[in-house]
Coordinates of C-alpha atoms and ligand atoms in Angstrom, one line a residue:
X20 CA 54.1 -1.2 108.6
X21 CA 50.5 -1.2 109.7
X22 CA 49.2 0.0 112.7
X23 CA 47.9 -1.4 116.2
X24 CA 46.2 -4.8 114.7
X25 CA 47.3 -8.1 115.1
X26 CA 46.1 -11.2 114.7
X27 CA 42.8 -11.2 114.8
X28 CA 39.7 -13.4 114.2
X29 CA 37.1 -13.0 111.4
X30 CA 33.2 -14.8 110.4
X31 CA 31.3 -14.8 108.0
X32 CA 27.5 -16.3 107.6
X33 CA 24.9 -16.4 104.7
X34 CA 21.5 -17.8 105.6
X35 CA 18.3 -18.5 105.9
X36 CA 17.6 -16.9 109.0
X37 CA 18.9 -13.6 111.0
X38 CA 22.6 -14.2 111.2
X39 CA 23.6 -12.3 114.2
X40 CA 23.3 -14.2 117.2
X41 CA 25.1 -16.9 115.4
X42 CA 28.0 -14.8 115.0
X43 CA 27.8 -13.4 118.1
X44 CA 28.5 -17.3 119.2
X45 CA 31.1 -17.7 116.4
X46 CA 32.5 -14.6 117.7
X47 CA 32.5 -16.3 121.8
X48 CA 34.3 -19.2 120.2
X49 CA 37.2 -16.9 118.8
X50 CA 37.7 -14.7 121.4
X51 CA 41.1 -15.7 122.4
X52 CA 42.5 -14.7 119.1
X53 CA 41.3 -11.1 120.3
X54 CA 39.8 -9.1 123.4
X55 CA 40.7 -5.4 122.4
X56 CA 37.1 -4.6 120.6
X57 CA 34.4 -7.1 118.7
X58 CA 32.5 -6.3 116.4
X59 CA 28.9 -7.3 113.9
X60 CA 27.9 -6.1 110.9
X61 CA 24.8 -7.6 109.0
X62 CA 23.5 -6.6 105.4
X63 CA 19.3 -6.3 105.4
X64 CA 18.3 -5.4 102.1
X65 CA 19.4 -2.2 102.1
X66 CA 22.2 -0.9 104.5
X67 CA 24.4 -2.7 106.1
X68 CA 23.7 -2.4 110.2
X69 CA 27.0 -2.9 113.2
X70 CA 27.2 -2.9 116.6
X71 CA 30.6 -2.5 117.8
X72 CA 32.3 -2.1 120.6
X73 CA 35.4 -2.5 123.0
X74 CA 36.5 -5.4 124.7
X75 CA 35.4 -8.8 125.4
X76 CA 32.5 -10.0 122.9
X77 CA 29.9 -10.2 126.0
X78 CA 30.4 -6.5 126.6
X79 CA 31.6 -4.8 123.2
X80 CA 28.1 -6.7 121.7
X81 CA 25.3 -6.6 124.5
X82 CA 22.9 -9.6 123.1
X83 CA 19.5 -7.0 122.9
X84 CA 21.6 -4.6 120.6
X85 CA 22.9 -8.3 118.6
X86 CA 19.0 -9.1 118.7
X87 CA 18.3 -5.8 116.9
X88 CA 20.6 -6.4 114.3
X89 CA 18.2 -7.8 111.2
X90 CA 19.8 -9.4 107.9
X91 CA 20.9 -13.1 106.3
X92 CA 24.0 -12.3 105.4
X93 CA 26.9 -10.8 107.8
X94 CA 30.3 -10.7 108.7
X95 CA 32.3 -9.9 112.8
X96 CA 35.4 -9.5 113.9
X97 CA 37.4 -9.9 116.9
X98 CA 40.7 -7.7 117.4
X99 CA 43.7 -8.4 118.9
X100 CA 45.7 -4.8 119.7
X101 CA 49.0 -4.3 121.7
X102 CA 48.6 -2.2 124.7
X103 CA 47.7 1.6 124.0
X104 CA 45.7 1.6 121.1
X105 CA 42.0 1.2 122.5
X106 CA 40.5 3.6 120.0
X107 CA 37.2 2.4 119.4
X108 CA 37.6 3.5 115.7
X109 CA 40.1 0.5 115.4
X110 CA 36.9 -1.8 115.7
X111 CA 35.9 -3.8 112.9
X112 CA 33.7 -4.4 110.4
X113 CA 34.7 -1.3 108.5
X114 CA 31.4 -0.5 106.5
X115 CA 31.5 2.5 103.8
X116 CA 28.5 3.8 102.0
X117 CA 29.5 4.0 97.8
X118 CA 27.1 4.4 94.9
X119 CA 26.8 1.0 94.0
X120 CA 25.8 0.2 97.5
X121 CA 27.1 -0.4 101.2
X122 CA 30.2 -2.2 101.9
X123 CA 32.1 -3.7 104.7
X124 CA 35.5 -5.6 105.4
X125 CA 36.5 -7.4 108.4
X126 CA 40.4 -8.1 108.4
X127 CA 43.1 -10.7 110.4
X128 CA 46.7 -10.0 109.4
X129 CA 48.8 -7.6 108.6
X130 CA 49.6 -5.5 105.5
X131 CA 53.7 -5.1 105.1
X132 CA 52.7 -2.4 102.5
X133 CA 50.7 -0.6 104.2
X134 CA 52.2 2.7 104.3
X135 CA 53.1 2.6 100.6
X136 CA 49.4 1.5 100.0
X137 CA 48.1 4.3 102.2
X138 CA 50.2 6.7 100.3
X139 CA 49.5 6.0 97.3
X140 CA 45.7 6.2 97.9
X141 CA 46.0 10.0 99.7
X142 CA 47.9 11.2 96.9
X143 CA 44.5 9.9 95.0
X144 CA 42.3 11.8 97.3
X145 CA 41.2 9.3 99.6
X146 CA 41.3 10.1 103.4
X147 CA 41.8 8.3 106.4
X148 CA 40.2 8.1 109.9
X149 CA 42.5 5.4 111.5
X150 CA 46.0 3.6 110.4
X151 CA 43.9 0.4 110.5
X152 CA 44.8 -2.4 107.6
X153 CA 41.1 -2.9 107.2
X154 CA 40.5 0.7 106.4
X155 CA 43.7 0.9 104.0
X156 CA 41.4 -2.8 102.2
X157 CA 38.0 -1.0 102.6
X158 CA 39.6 1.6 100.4
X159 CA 41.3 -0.3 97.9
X160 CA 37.5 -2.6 97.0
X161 CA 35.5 0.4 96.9
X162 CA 38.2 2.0 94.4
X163 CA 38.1 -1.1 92.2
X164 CA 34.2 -1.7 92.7
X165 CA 34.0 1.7 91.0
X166 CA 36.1 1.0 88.1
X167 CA 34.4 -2.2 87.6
X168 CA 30.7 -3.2 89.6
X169 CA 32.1 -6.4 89.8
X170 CA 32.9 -7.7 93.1
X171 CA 35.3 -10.6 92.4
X172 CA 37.3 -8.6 89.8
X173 CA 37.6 -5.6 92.4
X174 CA 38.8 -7.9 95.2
X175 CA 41.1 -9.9 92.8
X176 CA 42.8 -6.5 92.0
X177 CA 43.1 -5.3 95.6
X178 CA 45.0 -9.0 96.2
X179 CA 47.2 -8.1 93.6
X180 CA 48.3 -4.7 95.7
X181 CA 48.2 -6.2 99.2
X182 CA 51.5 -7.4 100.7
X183 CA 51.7 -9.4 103.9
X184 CA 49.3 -11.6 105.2
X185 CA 45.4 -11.4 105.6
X186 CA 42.2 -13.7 105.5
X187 CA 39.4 -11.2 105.1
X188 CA 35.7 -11.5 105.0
X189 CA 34.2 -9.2 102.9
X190 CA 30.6 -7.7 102.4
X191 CA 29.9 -6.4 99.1
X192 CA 25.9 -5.1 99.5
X193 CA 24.6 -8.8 100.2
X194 CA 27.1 -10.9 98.6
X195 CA 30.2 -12.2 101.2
X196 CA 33.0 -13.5 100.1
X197 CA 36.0 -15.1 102.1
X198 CA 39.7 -14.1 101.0
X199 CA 43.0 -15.9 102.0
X200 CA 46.2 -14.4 101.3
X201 CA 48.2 -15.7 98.5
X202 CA 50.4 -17.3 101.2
X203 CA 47.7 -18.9 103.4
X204 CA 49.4 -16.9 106.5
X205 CA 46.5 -17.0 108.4
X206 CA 43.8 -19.8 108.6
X207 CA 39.9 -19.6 107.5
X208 CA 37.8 -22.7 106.7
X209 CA 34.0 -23.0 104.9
X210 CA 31.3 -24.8 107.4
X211 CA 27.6 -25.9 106.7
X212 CA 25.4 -24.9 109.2
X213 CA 21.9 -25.5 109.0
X214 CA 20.2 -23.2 106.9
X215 CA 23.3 -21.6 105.7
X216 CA 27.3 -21.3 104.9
X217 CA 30.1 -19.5 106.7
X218 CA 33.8 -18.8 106.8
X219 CA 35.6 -18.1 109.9
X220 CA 39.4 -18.4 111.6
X221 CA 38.7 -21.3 113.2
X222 CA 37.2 -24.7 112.8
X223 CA 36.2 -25.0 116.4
X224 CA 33.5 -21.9 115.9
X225 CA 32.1 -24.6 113.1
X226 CA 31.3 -27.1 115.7
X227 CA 30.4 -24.7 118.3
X228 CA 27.1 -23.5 115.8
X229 CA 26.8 -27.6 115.5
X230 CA 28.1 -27.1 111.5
X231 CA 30.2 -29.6 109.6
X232 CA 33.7 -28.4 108.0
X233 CA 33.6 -28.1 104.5
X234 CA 37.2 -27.4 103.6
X235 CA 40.0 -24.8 103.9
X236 CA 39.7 -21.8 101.5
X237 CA 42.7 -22.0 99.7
X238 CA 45.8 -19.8 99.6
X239 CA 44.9 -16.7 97.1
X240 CA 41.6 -18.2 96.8
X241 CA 38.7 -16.1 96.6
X242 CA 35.2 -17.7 98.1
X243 CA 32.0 -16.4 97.7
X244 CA 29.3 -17.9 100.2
X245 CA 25.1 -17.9 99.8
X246 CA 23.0 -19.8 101.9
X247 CA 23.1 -22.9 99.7
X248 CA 26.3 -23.2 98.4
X249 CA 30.1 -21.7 98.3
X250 CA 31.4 -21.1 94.9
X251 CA 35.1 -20.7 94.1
X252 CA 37.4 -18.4 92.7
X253 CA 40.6 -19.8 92.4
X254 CA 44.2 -18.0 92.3
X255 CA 45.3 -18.4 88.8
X256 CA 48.7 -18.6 89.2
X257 CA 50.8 -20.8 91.4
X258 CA 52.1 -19.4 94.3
X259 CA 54.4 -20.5 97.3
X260 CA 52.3 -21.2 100.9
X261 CA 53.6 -19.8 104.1
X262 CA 51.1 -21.2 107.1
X263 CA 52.2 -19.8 110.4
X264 CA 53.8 -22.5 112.4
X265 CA 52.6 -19.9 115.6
X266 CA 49.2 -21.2 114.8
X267 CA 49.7 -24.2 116.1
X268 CA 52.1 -23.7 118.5
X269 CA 50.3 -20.8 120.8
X270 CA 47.5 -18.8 118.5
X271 CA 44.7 -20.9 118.0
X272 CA 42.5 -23.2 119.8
X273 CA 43.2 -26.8 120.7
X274 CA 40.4 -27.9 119.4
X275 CA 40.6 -26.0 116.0
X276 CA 42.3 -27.5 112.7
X277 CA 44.1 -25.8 110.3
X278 CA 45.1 -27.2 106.7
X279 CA 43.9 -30.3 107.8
X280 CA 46.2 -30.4 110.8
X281 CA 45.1 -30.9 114.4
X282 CA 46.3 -27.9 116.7
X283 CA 46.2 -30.5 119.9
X284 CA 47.4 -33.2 117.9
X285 CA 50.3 -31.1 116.9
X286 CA 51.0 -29.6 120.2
X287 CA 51.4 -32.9 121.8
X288 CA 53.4 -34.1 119.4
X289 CA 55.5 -31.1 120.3
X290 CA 55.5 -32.5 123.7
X291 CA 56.6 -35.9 122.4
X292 CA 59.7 -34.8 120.2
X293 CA 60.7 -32.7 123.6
X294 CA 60.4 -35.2 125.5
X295 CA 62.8 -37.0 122.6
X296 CA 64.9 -34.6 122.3
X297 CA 65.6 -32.9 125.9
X298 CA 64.7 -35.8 128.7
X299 CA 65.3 -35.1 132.2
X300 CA 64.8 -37.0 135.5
X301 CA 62.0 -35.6 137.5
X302 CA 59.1 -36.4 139.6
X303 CA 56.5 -35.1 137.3
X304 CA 55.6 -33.0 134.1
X305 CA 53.6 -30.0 134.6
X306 CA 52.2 -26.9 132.1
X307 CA 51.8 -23.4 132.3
X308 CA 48.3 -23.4 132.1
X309 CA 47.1 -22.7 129.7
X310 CA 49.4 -22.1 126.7
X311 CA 51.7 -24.7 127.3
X312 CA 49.1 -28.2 128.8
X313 CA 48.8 -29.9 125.3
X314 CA 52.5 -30.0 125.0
X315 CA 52.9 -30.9 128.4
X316 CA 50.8 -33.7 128.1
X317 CA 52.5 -34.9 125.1
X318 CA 56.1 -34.9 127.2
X319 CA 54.3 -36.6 130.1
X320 CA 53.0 -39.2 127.8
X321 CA 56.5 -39.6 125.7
X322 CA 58.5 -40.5 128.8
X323 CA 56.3 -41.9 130.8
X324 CA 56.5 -39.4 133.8
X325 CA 53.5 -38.1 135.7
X326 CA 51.6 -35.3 134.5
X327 CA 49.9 -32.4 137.2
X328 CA 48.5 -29.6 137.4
X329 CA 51.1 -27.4 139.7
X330 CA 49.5 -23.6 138.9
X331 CA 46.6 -22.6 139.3
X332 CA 45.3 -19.7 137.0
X333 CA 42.9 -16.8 137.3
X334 CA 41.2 -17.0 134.6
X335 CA 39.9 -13.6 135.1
X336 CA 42.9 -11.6 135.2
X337 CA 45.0 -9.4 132.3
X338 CA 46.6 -10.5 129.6
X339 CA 50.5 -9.9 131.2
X340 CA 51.9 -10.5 127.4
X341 CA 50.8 -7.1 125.4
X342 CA 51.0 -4.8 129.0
X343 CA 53.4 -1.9 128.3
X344 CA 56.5 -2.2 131.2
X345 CA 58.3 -5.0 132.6
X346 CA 57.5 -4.3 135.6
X347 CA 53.6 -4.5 135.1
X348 CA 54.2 -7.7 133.3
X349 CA 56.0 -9.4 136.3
X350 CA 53.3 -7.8 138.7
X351 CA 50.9 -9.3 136.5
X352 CA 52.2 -13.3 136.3
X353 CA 52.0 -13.3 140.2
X354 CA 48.4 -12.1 140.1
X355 CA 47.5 -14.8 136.9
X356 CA 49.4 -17.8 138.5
X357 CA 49.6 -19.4 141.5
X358 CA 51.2 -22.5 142.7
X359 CA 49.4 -25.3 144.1
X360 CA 51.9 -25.8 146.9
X361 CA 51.3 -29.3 148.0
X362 CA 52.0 -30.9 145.0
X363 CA 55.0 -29.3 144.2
X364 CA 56.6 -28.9 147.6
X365 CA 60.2 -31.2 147.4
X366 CA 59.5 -33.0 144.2
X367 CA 62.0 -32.1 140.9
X368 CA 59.6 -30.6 138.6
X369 CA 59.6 -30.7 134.5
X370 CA 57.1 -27.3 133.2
X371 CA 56.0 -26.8 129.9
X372 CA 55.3 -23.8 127.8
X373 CA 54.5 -23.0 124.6
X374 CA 57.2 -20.3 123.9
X375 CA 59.7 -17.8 125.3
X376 CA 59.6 -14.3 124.3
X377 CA 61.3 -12.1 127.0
X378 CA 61.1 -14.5 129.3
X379 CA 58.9 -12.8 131.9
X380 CA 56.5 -15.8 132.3
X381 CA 59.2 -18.3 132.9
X382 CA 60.8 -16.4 135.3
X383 CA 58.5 -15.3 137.5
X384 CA 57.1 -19.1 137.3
X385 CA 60.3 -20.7 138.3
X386 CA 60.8 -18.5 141.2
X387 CA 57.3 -19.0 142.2
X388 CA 57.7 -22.8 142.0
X389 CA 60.9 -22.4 144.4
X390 CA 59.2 -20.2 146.6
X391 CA 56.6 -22.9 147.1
X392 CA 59.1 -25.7 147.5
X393 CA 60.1 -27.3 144.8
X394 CA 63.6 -29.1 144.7
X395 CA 64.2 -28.9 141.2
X396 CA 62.7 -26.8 138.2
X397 CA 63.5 -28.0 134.3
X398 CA 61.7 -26.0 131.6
X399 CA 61.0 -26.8 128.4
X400 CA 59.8 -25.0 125.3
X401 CA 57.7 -26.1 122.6
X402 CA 59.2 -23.4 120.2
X403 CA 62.7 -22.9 119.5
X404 CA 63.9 -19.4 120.5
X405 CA 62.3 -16.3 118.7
X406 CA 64.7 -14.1 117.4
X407 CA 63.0 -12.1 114.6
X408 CA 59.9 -10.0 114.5
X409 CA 57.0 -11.2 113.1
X410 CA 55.4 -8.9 110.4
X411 CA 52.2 -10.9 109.5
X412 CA 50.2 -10.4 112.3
X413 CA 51.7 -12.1 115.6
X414 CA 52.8 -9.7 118.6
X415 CA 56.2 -9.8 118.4
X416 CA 57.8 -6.9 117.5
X417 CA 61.2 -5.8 118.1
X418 CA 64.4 -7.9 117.9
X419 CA 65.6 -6.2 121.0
X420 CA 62.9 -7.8 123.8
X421 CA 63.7 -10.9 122.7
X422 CA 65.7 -12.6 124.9
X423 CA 67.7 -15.6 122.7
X424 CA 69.1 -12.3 120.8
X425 CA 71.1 -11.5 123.8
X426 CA 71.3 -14.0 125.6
X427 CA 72.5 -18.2 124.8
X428 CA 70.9 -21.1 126.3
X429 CA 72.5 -22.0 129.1
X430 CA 72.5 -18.1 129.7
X431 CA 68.5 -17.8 129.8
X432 CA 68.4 -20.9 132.0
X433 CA 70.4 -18.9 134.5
X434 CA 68.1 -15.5 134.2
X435 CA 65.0 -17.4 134.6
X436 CA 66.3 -19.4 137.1
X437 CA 66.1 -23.1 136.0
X438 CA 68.0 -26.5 136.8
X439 CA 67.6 -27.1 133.0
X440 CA 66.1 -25.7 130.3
X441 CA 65.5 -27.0 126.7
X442 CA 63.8 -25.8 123.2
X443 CA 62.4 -27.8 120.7
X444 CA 65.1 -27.8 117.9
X445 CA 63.5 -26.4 114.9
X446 CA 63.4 -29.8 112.6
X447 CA 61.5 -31.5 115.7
X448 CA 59.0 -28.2 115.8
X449 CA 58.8 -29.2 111.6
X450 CA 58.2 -32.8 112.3
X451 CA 55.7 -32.2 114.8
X452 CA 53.5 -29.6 112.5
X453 CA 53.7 -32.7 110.0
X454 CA 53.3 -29.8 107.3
X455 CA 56.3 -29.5 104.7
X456 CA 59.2 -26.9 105.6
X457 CA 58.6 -24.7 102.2
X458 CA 54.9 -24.8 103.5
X459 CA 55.5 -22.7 106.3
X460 CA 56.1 -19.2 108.0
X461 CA 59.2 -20.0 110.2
X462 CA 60.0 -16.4 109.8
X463 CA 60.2 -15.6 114.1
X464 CA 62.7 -18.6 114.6
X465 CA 64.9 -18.7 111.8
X466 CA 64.5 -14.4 110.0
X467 CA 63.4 -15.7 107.0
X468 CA 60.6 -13.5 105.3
X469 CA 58.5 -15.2 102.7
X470 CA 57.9 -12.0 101.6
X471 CA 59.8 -8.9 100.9
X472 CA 59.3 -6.7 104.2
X473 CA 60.9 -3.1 104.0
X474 CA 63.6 -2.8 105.9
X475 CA 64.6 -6.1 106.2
X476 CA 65.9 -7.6 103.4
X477 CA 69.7 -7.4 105.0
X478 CA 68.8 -8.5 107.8
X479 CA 67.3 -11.7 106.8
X480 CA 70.3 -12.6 105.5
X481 CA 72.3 -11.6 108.5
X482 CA 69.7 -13.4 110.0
X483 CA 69.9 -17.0 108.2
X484 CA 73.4 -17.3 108.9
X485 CA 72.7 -16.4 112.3
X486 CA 70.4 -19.2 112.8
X487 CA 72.7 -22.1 112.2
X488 CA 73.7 -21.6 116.2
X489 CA 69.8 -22.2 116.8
X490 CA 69.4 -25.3 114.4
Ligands
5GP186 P1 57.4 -14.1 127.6 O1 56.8 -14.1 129.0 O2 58.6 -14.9 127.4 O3 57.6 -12.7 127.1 O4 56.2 -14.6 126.6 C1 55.9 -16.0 126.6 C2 54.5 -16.3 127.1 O5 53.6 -15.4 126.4 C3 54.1 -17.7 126.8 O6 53.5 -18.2 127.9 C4 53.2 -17.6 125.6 O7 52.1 -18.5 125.8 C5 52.7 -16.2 125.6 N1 52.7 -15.6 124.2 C6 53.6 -15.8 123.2 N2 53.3 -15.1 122.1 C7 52.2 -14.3 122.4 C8 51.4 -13.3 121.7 O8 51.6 -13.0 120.6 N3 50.4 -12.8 122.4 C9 50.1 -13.1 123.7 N4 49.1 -12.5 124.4 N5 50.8 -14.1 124.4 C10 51.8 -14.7 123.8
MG187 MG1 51.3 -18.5 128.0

């Protein structure tokens, strides 16, 4: 397995003017899929120029150092890490210097074969500085750039050694290309902006730099973009897709669309099948900000119940999910969330969330909401239960924290302290994606790996059998 990345979230832009600052607002857009370290890499004729840093984009790439950086072409990267690996030589773009000219590869995903990969490439007398995928990538073009000077062929080759899941943006001298894995794990669409192309993770960074979509690079489709057009390099064979349903369900922006399907439109419909599936009579429907308000507007709207906002949340405070103990997690919810006690003092209360990992959130929530009043607490999920890691880039690592592998049900509605509680069954999560079954990653809910991951290959099938229970 790979080391200490994530998911992350790339861009790419060829134009007619200096690229950077538009990245750097690109960059703004996609910060939720990353706050370890950003970083910005440009190509100006002759080297290719980064400013990097650690953490949020508005430190890790002060705007006079962003103004410094010259060059039409360029590629950034936010990165998502769990807690502990802060290493500022994590940050990405990676650039390297070969003798056909400067290179650089920014990287969201996560390589399964990594440590064969890596290996393999020692034994050949390569070195490495990190256990970074997009080191491990960086590698594998520039040994393939050497063996051919042609860019396309080199990354076509790499695809063929890469397991797992990655959309890439990748800066070969001035010529960018955008690269989806084979699978389509992660998203990246095309936009025209004025003056000039890009690729990025999201849609919503299209708007934001007031461009218009183009389309979706395709599964295993390699896309090279200039400033006046994007040409294409299909994959020539057919191959299975694998979206991650997570994408919809927590990852990406509301406003974003991936494959041609609306994240907000999908998370309400979540809400809608919930509210189908798992009714309950209460006063009013109610999120966990913020993860969880599009599908809580979508119950609220389904059954015709009320919708409020019962928490407040600082939006300044730490990410609670990747801290390292429980107990700094459960500190942590109390300092994110508070309840607005007036509105939810006596009434019977339905709240929303995206998901349930260990269960932290919810149960610190629930207790808060008591504490404050509230008669009655029913929770529902917009994910059915996680019970296997996810090895393509989401932060969910071991079987053992998750909770619905110990634990049934009824039993987690007791820990976390609910009246009710009540997934999304995993046929509604598939209807409300609107996206075909075979089309998806479902790998966290129901163990099955669309790809061979080592280690694993009992266990999915342990696994699938386990999942009937959940289904
Ligand atoms: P739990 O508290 O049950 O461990 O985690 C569930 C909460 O964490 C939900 O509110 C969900 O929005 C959020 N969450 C789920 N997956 C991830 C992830 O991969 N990264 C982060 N930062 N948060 C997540
Ligand atoms: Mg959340």
């Amino acid at each position: 397995m790979s080391g200490p990345e994530h998911s992350c979230g790339v861009v790419g832009i060829s134009a007619d003017f200096d690229v950077a600052s538009a990245m750097h607002t690109a960059l703004m857009i996609i910060q939720h899929r990353g706050q370890e370290s950003a970083g910005l890499s440009t190509f100006n004729g002759q080297t290719i120029e980064s400013v990097k840093g650690n953490g949020l984009v508005t430190v890790a790439l002060p705007k006079e150092e962003v103004k410094g950086l010259l060059g039409h072409v360029g590629i950034g990267h936010v990165r998502y890490a769990t807690a502990g690996n802060k290493s500022i030589a994590y940050a990405q773009p990676i650039t390297v210097t070969t003798n056909f000219g400067p290179v650089a590869v920014a990287h969201d995903g996560e390589i399964t074969n990594f440590a064969e990969l890596k290996e393999k490439c020692m034994r050949g007398g390569s070195t490495f500085l990190t256990e970074s995928d997009g080191e491990l990538i960086i590698k594998l073009v520039a040994k393939y750039m050497n063996q051919c000077n042609d860019p396309v062929k080199a990354i076509r080759a790499v695809m063929g050694e890469l397991d797992g899941s990655y959309a890439l943006v990748v800066m070969v001298g001035g010529r960018l290309f955008g690269v989806r894995d084979p699978y389509g794990f992660k998203p990246l669409s095309i936009g025209k902006v004025d003056g000039g192309y890009m690729v990025v993770s999201e849609t919503a960074a299209i708007d934001s730099l007031r461009g218009d979509f183009v389309r979706d690079v395709e599964p295993g489709e390699i896309c090279e973009i200039t400033r006046d057009m994007y040409k294409t390099y299909p994959n020539p064979v057919q191959h299975p897709r694998a979206t991650c349903m997570f994408e919809w369900v927590y990852f990406a922006r509301p406003d974003s669309v991936i494959d041609g399907v609306g994240v907000y439109e999908v998370r309400r419909n979540i809400g809608r099948v919930l509210a189908r599936e798992c009714p309950a009579d209460v006063d009013f429907v109610m999120p966990v900000p913020d993860s969880g308000r599009a599908h809580a507007i979508g119950y609220a709207c389904e059954a015709g119940i009320p919708y409020e906002e019962g928490f407040m949340k600082n939006r300044f405070a730490d990410r609670t999910f990747i801290m390292p103990t429980q107990k700094e997690r459960e500190f942590a919810v109390s300092m994110k969330m508070n309840p607005i006690k007036k509105t939810v003092e006596g009434k019977r209360i339905m709240i929303v969330d995206d998901s349930i990992v260990r269960g932290t959130t919810l149960k610190k929530l629930v207790a808060m909401l008591r504490k404050a009043g509230a008669r009655e607490v029913h929770v529902r999920i917009g994910c059915p239960p996680v019970i296997a890691p996810c090895y393509y880039g989401v932060d969910m690592k071991t079987r053992d924290e998750f909770i619905a592998n110990h634990y049934s049900v009824e039993e987690i509605c007791g820990i976390i302290g609910a009246d009710s509680l009540g997934y999304i069954s995993y046929d509604g999560l598939i209807e409300a994606i609107g996206i075909r079954e075979g089309d998806l990653c479902l790998a966290c809910i129901n163990g099955k790996y669309p790809t061979i991951i080592p280690g694993e290959v009992h266990r999915s099938q342990f696994q699938s059998t386990l999942n009937h229970d959940f289904q």
